[in-house]
Short mmCIF file of C-alpha atoms in Angstrom, two decimals:
data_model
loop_
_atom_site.label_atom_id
_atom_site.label_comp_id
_atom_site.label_asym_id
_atom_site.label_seq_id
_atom_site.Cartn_x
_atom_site.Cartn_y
_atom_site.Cartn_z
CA UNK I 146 -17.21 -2.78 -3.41
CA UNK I 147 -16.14 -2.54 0.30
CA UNK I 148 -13.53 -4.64 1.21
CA UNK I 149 -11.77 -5.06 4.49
CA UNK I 150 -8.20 -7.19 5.11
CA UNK I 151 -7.93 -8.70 8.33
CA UNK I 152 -4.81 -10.13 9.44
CA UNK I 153 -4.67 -12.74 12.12
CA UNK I 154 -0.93 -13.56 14.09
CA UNK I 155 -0.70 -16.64 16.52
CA UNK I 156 2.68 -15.93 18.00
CA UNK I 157 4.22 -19.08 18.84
CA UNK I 158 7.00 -19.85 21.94
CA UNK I 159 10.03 -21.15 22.07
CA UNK I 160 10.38 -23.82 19.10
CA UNK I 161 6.61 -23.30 18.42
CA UNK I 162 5.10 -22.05 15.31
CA UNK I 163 4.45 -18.46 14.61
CA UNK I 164 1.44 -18.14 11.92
CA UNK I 165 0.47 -15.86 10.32
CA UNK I 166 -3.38 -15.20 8.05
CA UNK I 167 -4.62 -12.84 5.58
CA UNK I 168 -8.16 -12.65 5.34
CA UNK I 169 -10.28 -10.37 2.78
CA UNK I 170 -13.75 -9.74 3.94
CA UNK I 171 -16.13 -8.96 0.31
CA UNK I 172 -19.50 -7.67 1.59
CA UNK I 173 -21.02 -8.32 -1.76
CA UNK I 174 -20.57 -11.81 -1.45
CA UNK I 175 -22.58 -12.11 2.19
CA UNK I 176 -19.74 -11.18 3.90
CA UNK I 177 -17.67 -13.89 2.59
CA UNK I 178 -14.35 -14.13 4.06
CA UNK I 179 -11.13 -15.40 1.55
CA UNK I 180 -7.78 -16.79 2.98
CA UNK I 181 -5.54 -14.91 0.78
CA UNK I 182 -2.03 -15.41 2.32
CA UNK I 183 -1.06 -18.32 5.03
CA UNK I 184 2.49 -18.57 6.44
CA UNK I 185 4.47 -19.77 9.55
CA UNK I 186 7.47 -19.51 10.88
CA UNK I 187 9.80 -21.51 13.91
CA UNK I 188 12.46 -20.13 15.62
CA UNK I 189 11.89 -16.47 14.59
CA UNK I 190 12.72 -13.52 17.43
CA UNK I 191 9.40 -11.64 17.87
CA UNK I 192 11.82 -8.38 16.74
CA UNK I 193 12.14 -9.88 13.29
CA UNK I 194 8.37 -10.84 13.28
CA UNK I 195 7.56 -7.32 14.11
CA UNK I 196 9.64 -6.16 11.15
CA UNK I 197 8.55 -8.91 9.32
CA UNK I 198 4.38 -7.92 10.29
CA UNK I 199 5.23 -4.16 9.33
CA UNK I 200 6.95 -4.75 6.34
CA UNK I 201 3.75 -7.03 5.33
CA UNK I 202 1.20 -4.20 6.46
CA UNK I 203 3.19 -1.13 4.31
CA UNK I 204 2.33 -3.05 1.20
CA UNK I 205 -0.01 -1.36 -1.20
CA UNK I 206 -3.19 -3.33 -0.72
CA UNK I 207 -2.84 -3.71 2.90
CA UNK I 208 -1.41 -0.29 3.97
CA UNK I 209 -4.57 1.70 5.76
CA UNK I 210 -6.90 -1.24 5.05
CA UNK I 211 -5.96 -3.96 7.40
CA UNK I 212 -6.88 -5.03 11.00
CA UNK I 213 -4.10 -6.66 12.96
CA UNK I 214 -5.41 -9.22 15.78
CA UNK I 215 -2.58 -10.66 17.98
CA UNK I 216 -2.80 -13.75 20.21
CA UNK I 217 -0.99 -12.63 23.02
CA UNK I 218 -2.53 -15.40 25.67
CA UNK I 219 1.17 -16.76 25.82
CA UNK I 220 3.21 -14.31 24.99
CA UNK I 221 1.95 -11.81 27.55
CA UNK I 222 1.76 -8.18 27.09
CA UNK I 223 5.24 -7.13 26.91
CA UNK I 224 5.57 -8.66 23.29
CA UNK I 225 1.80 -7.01 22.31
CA UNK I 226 3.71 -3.92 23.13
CA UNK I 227 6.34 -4.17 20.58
CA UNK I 228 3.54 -4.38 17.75
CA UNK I 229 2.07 -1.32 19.72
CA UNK I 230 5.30 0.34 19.31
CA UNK I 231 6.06 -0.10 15.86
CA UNK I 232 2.91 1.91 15.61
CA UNK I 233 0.79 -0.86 14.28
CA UNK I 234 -2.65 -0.44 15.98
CA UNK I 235 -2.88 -4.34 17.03
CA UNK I 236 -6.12 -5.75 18.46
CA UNK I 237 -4.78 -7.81 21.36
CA UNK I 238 -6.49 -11.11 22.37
CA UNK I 239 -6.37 -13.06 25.37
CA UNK I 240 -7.98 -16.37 25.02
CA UNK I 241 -9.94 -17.85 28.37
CA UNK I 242 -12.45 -20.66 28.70
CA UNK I 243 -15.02 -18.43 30.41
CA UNK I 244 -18.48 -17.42 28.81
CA UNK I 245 -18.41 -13.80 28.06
CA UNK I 246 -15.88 -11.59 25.87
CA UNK I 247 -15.17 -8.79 27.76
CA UNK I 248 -12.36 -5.67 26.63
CA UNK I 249 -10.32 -2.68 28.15
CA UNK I 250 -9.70 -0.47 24.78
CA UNK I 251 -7.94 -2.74 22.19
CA UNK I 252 -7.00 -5.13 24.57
CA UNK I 253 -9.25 -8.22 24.26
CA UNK I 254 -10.47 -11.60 26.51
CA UNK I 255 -12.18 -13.91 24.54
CA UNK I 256 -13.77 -17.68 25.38
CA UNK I 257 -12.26 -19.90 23.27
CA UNK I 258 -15.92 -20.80 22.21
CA UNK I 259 -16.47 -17.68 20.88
CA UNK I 260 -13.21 -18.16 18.51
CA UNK I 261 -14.50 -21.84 17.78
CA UNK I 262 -17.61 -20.51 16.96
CA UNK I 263 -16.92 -18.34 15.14
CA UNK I 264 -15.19 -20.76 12.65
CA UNK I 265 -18.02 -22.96 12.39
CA UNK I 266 -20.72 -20.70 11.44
CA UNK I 267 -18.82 -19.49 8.61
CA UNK I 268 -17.88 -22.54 7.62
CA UNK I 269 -21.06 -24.18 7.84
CA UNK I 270 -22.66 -21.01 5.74
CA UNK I 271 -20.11 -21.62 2.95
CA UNK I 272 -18.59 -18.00 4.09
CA UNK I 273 -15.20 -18.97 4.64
CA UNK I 274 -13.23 -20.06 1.48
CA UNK I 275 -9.45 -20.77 0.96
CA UNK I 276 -7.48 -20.47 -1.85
CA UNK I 277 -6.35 -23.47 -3.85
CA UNK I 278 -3.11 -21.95 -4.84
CA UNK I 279 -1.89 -21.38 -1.14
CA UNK I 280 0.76 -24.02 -0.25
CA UNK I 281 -0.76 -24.14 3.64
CA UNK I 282 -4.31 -24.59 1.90
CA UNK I 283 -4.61 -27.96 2.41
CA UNK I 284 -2.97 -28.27 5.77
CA UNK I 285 -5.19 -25.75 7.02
CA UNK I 286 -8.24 -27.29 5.72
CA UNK I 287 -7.69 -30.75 6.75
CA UNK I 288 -7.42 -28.85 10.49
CA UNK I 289 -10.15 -27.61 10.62
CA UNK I 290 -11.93 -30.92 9.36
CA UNK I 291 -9.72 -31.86 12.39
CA UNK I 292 -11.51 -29.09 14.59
CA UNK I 293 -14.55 -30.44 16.83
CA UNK I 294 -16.36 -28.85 20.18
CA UNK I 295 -17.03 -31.29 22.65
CA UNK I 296 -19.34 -30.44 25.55
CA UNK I 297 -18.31 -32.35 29.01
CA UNK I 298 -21.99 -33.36 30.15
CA UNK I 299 -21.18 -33.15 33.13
CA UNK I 300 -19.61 -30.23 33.53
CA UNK I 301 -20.91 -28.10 30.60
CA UNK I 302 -17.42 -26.74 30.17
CA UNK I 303 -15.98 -26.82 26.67
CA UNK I 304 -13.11 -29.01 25.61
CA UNK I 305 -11.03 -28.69 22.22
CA UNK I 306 -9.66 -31.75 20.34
CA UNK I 307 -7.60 -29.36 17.95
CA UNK I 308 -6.26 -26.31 20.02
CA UNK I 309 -2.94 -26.28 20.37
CA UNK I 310 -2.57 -29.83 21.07
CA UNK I 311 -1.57 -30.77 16.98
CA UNK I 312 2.01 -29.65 15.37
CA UNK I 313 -0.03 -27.38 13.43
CA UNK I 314 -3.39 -26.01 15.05
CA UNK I 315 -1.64 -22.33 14.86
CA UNK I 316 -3.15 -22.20 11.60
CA UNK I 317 -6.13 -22.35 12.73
CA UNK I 318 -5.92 -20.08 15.37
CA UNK I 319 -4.99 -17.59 13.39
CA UNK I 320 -7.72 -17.89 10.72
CA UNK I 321 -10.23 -17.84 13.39
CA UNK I 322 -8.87 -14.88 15.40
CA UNK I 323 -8.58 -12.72 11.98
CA UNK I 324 -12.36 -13.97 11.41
CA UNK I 325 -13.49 -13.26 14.45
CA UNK I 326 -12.20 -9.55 14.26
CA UNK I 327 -14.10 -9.68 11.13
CA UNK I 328 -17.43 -10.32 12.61
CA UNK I 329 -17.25 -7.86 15.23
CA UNK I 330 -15.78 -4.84 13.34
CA UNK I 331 -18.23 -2.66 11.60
CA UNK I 332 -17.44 -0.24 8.76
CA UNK I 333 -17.05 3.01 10.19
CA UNK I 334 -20.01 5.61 9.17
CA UNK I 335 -19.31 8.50 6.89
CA UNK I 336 -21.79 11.23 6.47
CA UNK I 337 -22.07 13.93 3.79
CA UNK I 338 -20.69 17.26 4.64
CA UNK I 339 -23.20 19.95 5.07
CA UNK I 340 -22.87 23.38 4.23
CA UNK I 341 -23.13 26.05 6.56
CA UNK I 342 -25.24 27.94 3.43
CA UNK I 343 -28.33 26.76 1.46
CA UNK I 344 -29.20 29.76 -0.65
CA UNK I 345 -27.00 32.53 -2.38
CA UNK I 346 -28.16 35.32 0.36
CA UNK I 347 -26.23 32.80 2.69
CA UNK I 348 -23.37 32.53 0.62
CA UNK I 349 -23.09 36.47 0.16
CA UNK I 350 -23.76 36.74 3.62
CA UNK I 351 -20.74 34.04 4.61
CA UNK I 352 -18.22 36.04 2.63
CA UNK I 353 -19.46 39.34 4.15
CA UNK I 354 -19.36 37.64 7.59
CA UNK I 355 -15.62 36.69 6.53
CA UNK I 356 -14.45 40.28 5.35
CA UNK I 357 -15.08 41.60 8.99
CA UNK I 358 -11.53 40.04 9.98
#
């Protein structure tokens, strides 16, 4: 069974929340996608939440199996580093209201429509599920109940009722940025190793090939 963690992080400023999502994608399920861990913070340094984030990703199930996505639209880039530096591989995301996601290596602009969108489909396919033991469960759930697109007629431009305007739409955030990562990253392709031989008259003929040095 393939199985893929993907960790969302909505770094919060000032007295704002930090949050922090686990999701597990399970491919047998039609790519469903399971909140496994919620959690935020207030008030932490984003030194501690580094250590915090690193200590999180050298556990057993996540270590070498997890994608780290980073909202770094207020924090800037000089934070992103620090994750960067602590050698752990972050996507970074910078969230616009524009139309097209565009990317210079693993650093990320993305319309908040796509993020938003993202959420929705999977929601309305029954793909995203949350578990009923998590204390943030409900919270997050009733948020995204909370969560509606409006479209200005006039404009066409998208508006948000539920981003970043609530106490508690960092939840949300980071659910849908660890999601998002989800959709777009595909399992890398291994291939069989082929041997340079096929017959025995190869094989005799690599090792005599070998004795010459």
């Amino acid at each position: 069974m393939l199985t893929k963690f993907f960790i969302g992080l909505d770094l919060g400023q000032a007295n704002d929340y930090t949050a922090v999502a686990v999701i597990e994608r399970l491919k047998p399920e039609g790519d469903a996608y399971h909140v496994r861990h919620l959690e935020r913070v207030r008030g932490m340094p984003y030194p501690a939440i580094v250590d915090k984030i690193l200590k999180m990703m050298e556990s057993p199930l996540l270590k070498r199996n997890a994608a780290l996505v980073i909202d770094q639209t207020g924090c800037g880039r000089p934070v992103f580093d620090m994750f960067t530096d602590a050698k752990l591989d972050p996507i970074g995301v910078s969230i616009h209201g524009g139309d097209a996601a565009t990317h210079d290596g693993r650093a990320w602009r993305v319309p908040k429509r796509d993020l938003v969108g993202c959420l929705q489909v999977l929601l309305q396919s029954s793909r995203l599920k949350v578990a009923s033991k998590l204390e943030l469960g409900p919270i997050l759930q009733q948020e995204m109940l909370n969560f509606k697109v409006k479209i200005d007629p006039l404009t066409a431009h998208d508006s948000y009722s539920a981003w970043r305007e609530a106490d508690h739409d960092d939840l949300v955030l980071s659910v849908a940025l660890a999601c998002w990562w989800g959709e777009q990253y595909v399992e890398p392709l291994i291939l069989p190793v082929q041997p340079m031989y096929k017959t025995y008259d190869d094989l005799d003929g690599l090792h005599a090939w070998r004795r010459r040095f």
